[in-house]
Amino acid sequence: MATTVTPRRKRGLPLVRQLRQSVGLQRGMLVAGLVLTGLFLLTALLADVISPYGFSQLRDGSGSFGAQRPPSGDHLLGTTVGGYDVLSRVVHGTRTALLVVVVAVVLSIFVGVLLGLVSGYFGGWVDRVLVVVCDAIYAFPSLLLAIVVAIVISGGQSSLWGGILAAALSITVIFIPQYFRVVRAEVVRIKAEAFVESAKVIGAGHWRIMTRHVLRNATRTLPLILTLNASEAILTLAGLGFLGFGIEQTAAAEWGFDLNRALSDVTSGIWWTSVFPGLAIVLVVLGLTLVGESLNDLADPRLRSRRAAESGETGEVSVVPGGVLGAGPAGLAGIEEVR
């Protein structure tokens, strides 16, 4: 039987709910961020279709592209000092950035959440050791730590997957303490709640309590951190490439490396080799940051209350990110569902 999405279910869909809750400038920022992020994802997924040439292609049927050619009909954004098409490099650079972001964020979430869950739930000497280690890592300058880790992992090699993995793992080391601290703080608070004590009384094991009761309630703010960390990952990747610790241009297209190669062009009046990779970094980071900051503001109960007051709705006040808890028995039912 075909199913249809009712208006009530539409209201509960991710991002649709946030758009309905946003107001004024906040809604405009969220929409702009979603548009820029969507364009970034589509470009990365359709890079082979959008790009007129390969990222390392130097010639076509008519001959060599030529170095530092200005924008023209054959090369809409010109060519680089190495003779590569700038548009093709920028488009394929989105795929490299997306791969690094996905690997780095997934690994950091998995490790950071697991360590934070164990540390906050069991406490004791395990908690103290993990807190000290993560605080020590967090105290290091992020880019410097990424450079050191990238050198250790890659060993000077700059192949496509080797460079992507080295960059992703170096960024993962930076992000793990962030997820660890957030999850640990939530677990310490949640494990003292009555429903956790009730689960212990009825004989539930530690693993079941951690996964079924604590974890689900301790990770509600992770989507907010994820979007902000994605933008930071792109900046870190660009910084590694700009300093020469990224991926070689013959292995993959990477915006930071292209900016490094375009430094000498700026003084010669050749602007297109540096403007477009830099603009790509700015727009992608701006889009992800707008989404993250908007979601972070929408998780504030005060903003939700103002939205309810402006729309004339007096029975709902949200106290959890992305959720709505009503007053009276319905509200109590919502609390039990969250738990």
Coordinates of C-alpha atoms in Angstrom, one line a residue:
M1 CA 0.0 0.0 0.0
A2 CA 1.4 3.4 -0.9
T3 CA 2.1 5.7 2.0
T4 CA 1.9 9.4 2.0
V5 CA 3.7 11.9 4.3
T6 CA 1.1 13.7 6.3
P7 CA 1.6 17.4 7.3
R8 CA 2.3 16.2 10.9
R9 CA 5.1 13.9 9.7
K10 CA 6.5 16.5 7.4
R11 CA 6.8 18.8 10.4
G12 CA 9.0 16.1 12.1
L13 CA 11.4 15.6 9.2
P14 CA 15.0 16.7 9.7
L15 CA 15.8 20.2 8.6
V16 CA 12.1 20.8 7.7
R17 CA 11.3 21.1 11.4
Q18 CA 14.3 23.5 11.8
L19 CA 13.1 25.6 8.9
R20 CA 9.6 25.9 10.5
Q21 CA 11.1 26.9 13.8
S22 CA 13.5 29.5 12.4
V23 CA 12.4 33.1 12.1
G24 CA 13.6 36.2 10.2
L25 CA 17.3 36.5 9.7
Q26 CA 17.8 33.1 11.3
R27 CA 15.8 31.4 8.6
G28 CA 17.7 33.3 5.8
M29 CA 21.0 32.1 7.3
L30 CA 19.8 28.5 7.5
V31 CA 18.5 28.6 3.9
A32 CA 21.7 30.1 2.6
G33 CA 23.8 27.6 4.4
L34 CA 21.7 24.7 3.1
V35 CA 22.0 26.0 -0.5
L36 CA 25.8 26.4 -0.3
T37 CA 26.2 23.0 1.3
G38 CA 23.9 21.3 -1.2
L39 CA 25.8 22.8 -4.1
F40 CA 29.0 21.5 -2.5
L41 CA 27.6 18.0 -2.2
L42 CA 26.2 18.0 -5.7
T43 CA 29.4 19.2 -7.2
A44 CA 31.4 16.6 -5.4
L45 CA 29.1 13.8 -6.5
L46 CA 28.8 14.9 -10.1
A47 CA 32.4 16.1 -10.5
D48 CA 33.1 13.9 -13.5
V49 CA 30.0 15.2 -15.3
I50 CA 30.5 18.9 -14.5
S51 CA 34.2 19.1 -15.0
P52 CA 35.2 19.8 -18.6
Y53 CA 38.6 18.1 -18.2
G54 CA 40.4 15.7 -15.8
F55 CA 42.0 17.3 -12.8
S56 CA 45.5 16.3 -14.1
Q57 CA 44.8 16.7 -17.8
L58 CA 47.3 18.9 -19.7
R59 CA 46.1 18.6 -23.3
D60 CA 43.1 17.7 -25.5
G61 CA 42.7 16.9 -29.1
S62 CA 43.8 20.4 -30.1
G63 CA 47.1 20.2 -28.2
S64 CA 48.5 21.5 -24.9
F65 CA 46.4 23.8 -22.8
G66 CA 49.2 26.2 -22.1
A67 CA 50.3 27.7 -18.7
Q68 CA 48.6 30.7 -17.1
R69 CA 46.1 31.3 -19.8
P70 CA 43.4 33.8 -18.9
P71 CA 39.7 32.8 -18.7
S72 CA 38.4 32.1 -22.2
G73 CA 35.8 30.0 -24.1
D74 CA 38.0 26.9 -23.9
H75 CA 39.0 27.4 -20.3
L76 CA 36.2 29.3 -18.4
L77 CA 38.4 30.0 -15.4
G78 CA 41.8 30.0 -17.1
T79 CA 44.8 27.6 -16.6
T80 CA 47.3 27.3 -13.8
V81 CA 51.1 27.7 -13.9
G82 CA 51.4 24.0 -14.5
G83 CA 49.0 24.1 -17.4
Y84 CA 45.9 22.6 -15.7
D85 CA 42.4 23.8 -16.2
V86 CA 41.4 25.8 -13.1
L87 CA 37.6 25.0 -13.4
S88 CA 38.4 21.2 -13.5
R89 CA 40.8 21.5 -10.5
V90 CA 38.2 23.4 -8.5
V91 CA 35.4 21.0 -9.3
H92 CA 37.4 17.9 -8.6
G93 CA 38.7 19.6 -5.4
T94 CA 35.2 19.3 -4.0
R95 CA 35.4 15.5 -4.2
T96 CA 38.7 15.4 -2.3
A97 CA 37.4 17.7 0.4
L98 CA 34.2 15.7 0.8
L99 CA 36.1 12.4 1.1
V100 CA 38.4 13.8 3.7
V101 CA 35.5 15.4 5.7
V102 CA 33.5 12.1 5.7
V103 CA 36.4 9.9 6.7
A104 CA 37.6 12.4 9.4
V105 CA 34.2 13.1 10.9
V106 CA 33.1 9.4 10.9
L107 CA 36.3 8.2 12.6
S108 CA 36.3 11.0 15.1
I109 CA 32.6 10.5 16.0
F110 CA 33.1 6.7 16.4
V111 CA 36.2 7.0 18.6
G112 CA 35.2 10.2 20.5
V113 CA 31.7 8.9 21.4
L114 CA 33.0 5.5 22.4
L115 CA 35.7 7.0 24.7
G116 CA 33.3 9.6 26.1
L117 CA 30.6 6.9 26.8
V118 CA 33.0 4.6 28.6
S119 CA 34.7 7.5 30.5
G120 CA 31.6 9.2 31.7
Y121 CA 29.7 6.0 32.6
F122 CA 32.4 4.1 34.5
G123 CA 34.4 7.0 35.9
G124 CA 37.4 6.1 38.2
W125 CA 40.9 6.0 37.0
V126 CA 39.8 5.3 33.4
D127 CA 38.0 8.6 33.4
R128 CA 40.9 10.5 34.8
V129 CA 43.4 9.0 32.3
L130 CA 41.2 9.7 29.3
V131 CA 40.4 13.3 30.4
V132 CA 44.1 14.1 30.9
V133 CA 45.0 12.6 27.5
C134 CA 42.2 14.4 25.6
D135 CA 43.0 17.7 27.4
A136 CA 46.7 17.3 26.4
I137 CA 45.7 16.8 22.7
Y138 CA 43.2 19.6 22.8
A139 CA 45.9 22.0 24.2
F140 CA 48.1 21.6 21.1
P141 CA 47.6 24.0 18.1
S142 CA 45.3 22.1 15.8
L143 CA 47.1 22.8 12.5
L144 CA 50.5 22.0 14.0
L145 CA 49.2 18.7 15.4
A146 CA 47.7 17.9 12.0
I147 CA 51.1 18.6 10.3
V148 CA 52.9 16.3 12.7
V149 CA 50.4 13.5 12.4
A150 CA 50.3 13.8 8.6
I151 CA 54.1 13.5 8.4
V152 CA 54.1 10.4 10.6
I153 CA 51.3 8.8 8.7
S154 CA 52.1 9.6 5.1
G155 CA 55.9 9.4 5.3
G156 CA 56.3 11.9 2.5
Q157 CA 54.0 10.0 0.2
S158 CA 51.2 11.9 -1.6
S159 CA 49.2 9.3 -3.5
L160 CA 45.4 9.9 -3.8
W161 CA 44.2 7.6 -1.0
G162 CA 47.4 7.8 1.0
G163 CA 47.1 11.6 1.1
I164 CA 43.3 11.5 1.8
L165 CA 43.8 9.0 4.6
A166 CA 46.7 10.9 6.1
A167 CA 44.8 14.2 6.0
A168 CA 41.6 12.6 7.4
L169 CA 43.5 10.8 10.3
S170 CA 45.4 13.9 11.2
I171 CA 42.1 15.8 11.4
T172 CA 40.5 12.9 13.3
V173 CA 43.1 13.3 16.1
I174 CA 42.0 16.9 16.5
F175 CA 38.3 16.2 16.6
I176 CA 38.3 13.3 19.0
P177 CA 38.7 15.4 22.2
Q178 CA 35.8 17.6 21.1
Y179 CA 33.3 14.7 20.8
F180 CA 34.8 13.1 23.9
R181 CA 34.2 16.1 26.1
V182 CA 30.6 16.7 24.9
V183 CA 29.6 13.0 25.2
R184 CA 31.3 12.5 28.6
A185 CA 29.6 15.6 30.1
E186 CA 26.2 14.3 28.9
V187 CA 26.8 10.8 30.1
V188 CA 27.8 12.0 33.6
R189 CA 24.6 13.9 33.8
I190 CA 22.3 11.2 32.4
K191 CA 23.6 8.3 34.4
A192 CA 22.3 9.9 37.5
E193 CA 18.7 10.1 36.2
A194 CA 16.0 8.0 37.6
F195 CA 15.4 5.9 34.5
V196 CA 19.0 4.7 34.5
E197 CA 18.7 3.7 38.1
S198 CA 15.5 1.9 37.3
A199 CA 17.2 0.0 34.5
K200 CA 19.9 -1.1 37.0
V201 CA 17.3 -2.2 39.5
I202 CA 15.5 -4.5 37.1
G203 CA 18.9 -6.2 36.3
A204 CA 19.9 -4.6 33.0
G205 CA 23.6 -5.0 32.2
H206 CA 26.0 -2.1 31.7
W207 CA 26.3 -2.6 28.0
R208 CA 22.5 -2.5 27.5
I209 CA 22.1 0.6 29.7
M210 CA 24.9 2.4 27.9
T211 CA 23.6 1.7 24.4
R212 CA 19.8 1.7 24.9
H213 CA 19.4 4.4 27.5
V214 CA 22.5 6.6 27.9
L215 CA 23.9 6.8 24.4
R216 CA 20.7 7.8 22.6
N217 CA 20.2 10.8 25.0
A218 CA 23.9 11.8 25.1
T219 CA 24.3 12.3 21.4
R220 CA 21.5 14.7 20.6
T221 CA 23.9 17.7 20.2
L222 CA 26.3 15.9 17.9
P223 CA 24.7 17.1 14.6
L224 CA 25.5 20.6 15.7
I225 CA 29.2 19.8 16.3
L226 CA 29.4 17.8 13.1
T227 CA 28.5 20.6 10.8
L228 CA 31.0 23.0 12.5
N229 CA 33.7 20.4 12.5
A230 CA 33.1 19.7 8.8
S231 CA 34.0 23.3 8.0
E232 CA 37.0 23.1 10.3
A233 CA 38.2 19.9 8.5
I234 CA 38.1 21.7 5.2
L235 CA 40.2 24.6 6.5
T236 CA 42.7 22.1 8.1
L237 CA 42.9 20.2 4.8
A238 CA 43.5 23.4 2.9
G239 CA 46.1 24.5 5.4
L240 CA 48.0 21.2 5.1
G241 CA 47.9 21.5 1.3
F242 CA 49.0 25.2 1.4
L243 CA 52.0 24.3 3.6
G244 CA 53.0 21.5 1.3
F245 CA 51.8 18.5 3.4
G246 CA 48.8 17.8 1.3
I247 CA 48.2 15.9 -1.9
E248 CA 50.2 16.4 -5.0
Q249 CA 48.4 17.9 -8.0
T250 CA 49.0 14.8 -10.1
A251 CA 47.3 12.6 -7.5
A252 CA 44.2 14.6 -6.8
A253 CA 42.9 18.1 -7.0
E254 CA 43.2 19.9 -3.6
W255 CA 42.4 23.6 -3.1
G256 CA 45.1 24.4 -0.6
F257 CA 47.9 22.9 -2.8
D258 CA 46.6 25.0 -5.7
L259 CA 46.7 28.1 -3.6
N260 CA 50.3 27.4 -2.7
R261 CA 51.2 27.0 -6.4
A262 CA 49.4 30.3 -7.2
L263 CA 51.4 32.4 -4.8
S264 CA 53.9 33.6 -7.3
D265 CA 51.1 34.4 -9.8
V266 CA 49.6 37.1 -7.6
T267 CA 52.5 39.5 -7.9
S268 CA 52.5 39.1 -11.7
G269 CA 48.8 40.1 -12.0
I270 CA 47.6 36.6 -12.7
W271 CA 44.6 36.5 -10.4
W272 CA 42.5 33.6 -11.6
T273 CA 44.8 30.8 -10.4
S274 CA 44.3 31.8 -6.8
V275 CA 40.9 33.6 -6.6
F276 CA 38.7 30.6 -7.6
P277 CA 40.3 27.9 -5.3
G278 CA 40.2 30.4 -2.5
L279 CA 36.6 31.4 -3.3
A280 CA 35.6 27.7 -3.2
I281 CA 37.1 27.3 0.3
V282 CA 35.3 30.4 1.5
L283 CA 31.9 29.4 0.1
V284 CA 32.0 25.8 1.4
V285 CA 33.2 26.8 4.9
L286 CA 30.6 29.6 4.9
G287 CA 27.8 27.3 4.0
L288 CA 28.7 24.7 6.6
T289 CA 29.2 27.3 9.3
L290 CA 25.8 28.9 8.6
V291 CA 24.1 25.6 8.9
G292 CA 26.0 24.7 12.1
E293 CA 25.4 28.1 13.8
S294 CA 21.7 28.1 12.8
L295 CA 21.1 24.6 14.2
N296 CA 23.0 25.7 17.4
D297 CA 20.8 28.7 17.8
L298 CA 17.6 26.7 17.1
A299 CA 18.6 24.3 19.9
D300 CA 18.2 27.2 22.4
P301 CA 14.8 26.9 24.1
R302 CA 14.5 30.7 24.3
L303 CA 14.4 31.0 20.5
R304 CA 11.8 28.3 20.3
S305 CA 9.7 30.0 22.9
R306 CA 9.9 33.2 20.9
R307 CA 8.8 31.4 17.8
A308 CA 5.8 29.9 19.6
A309 CA 4.8 33.3 21.0
E310 CA 5.0 35.0 17.6
S311 CA 2.9 32.3 15.9
G312 CA 0.3 32.3 18.7
E313 CA 1.1 28.7 19.9
T314 CA 1.1 28.6 23.7
G315 CA 1.1 24.8 24.4
E316 CA 4.6 23.8 23.2
V317 CA 8.0 24.7 24.5
S318 CA 11.0 22.7 23.2
V319 CA 13.7 21.8 25.7
V320 CA 15.7 19.3 23.6
P321 CA 17.4 19.9 20.2
G322 CA 15.0 19.1 17.5
G323 CA 12.1 18.1 19.8
V324 CA 8.9 19.6 21.1
L325 CA 7.6 18.8 24.6
G326 CA 4.1 19.9 25.5
A327 CA 2.6 20.8 28.8
G328 CA 0.5 18.4 30.8
P329 CA 0.2 14.6 30.3
A330 CA 1.4 14.9 26.6
G331 CA 4.5 16.5 27.8
L332 CA 5.2 13.8 30.3
A333 CA 4.7 11.2 27.6
G334 CA 7.2 13.1 25.5
I335 CA 9.7 13.0 28.3
E336 CA 9.3 9.2 28.7
E337 CA 9.7 8.8 24.9
V338 CA 13.0 10.8 25.0
R339 CA 14.3 8.6 27.8

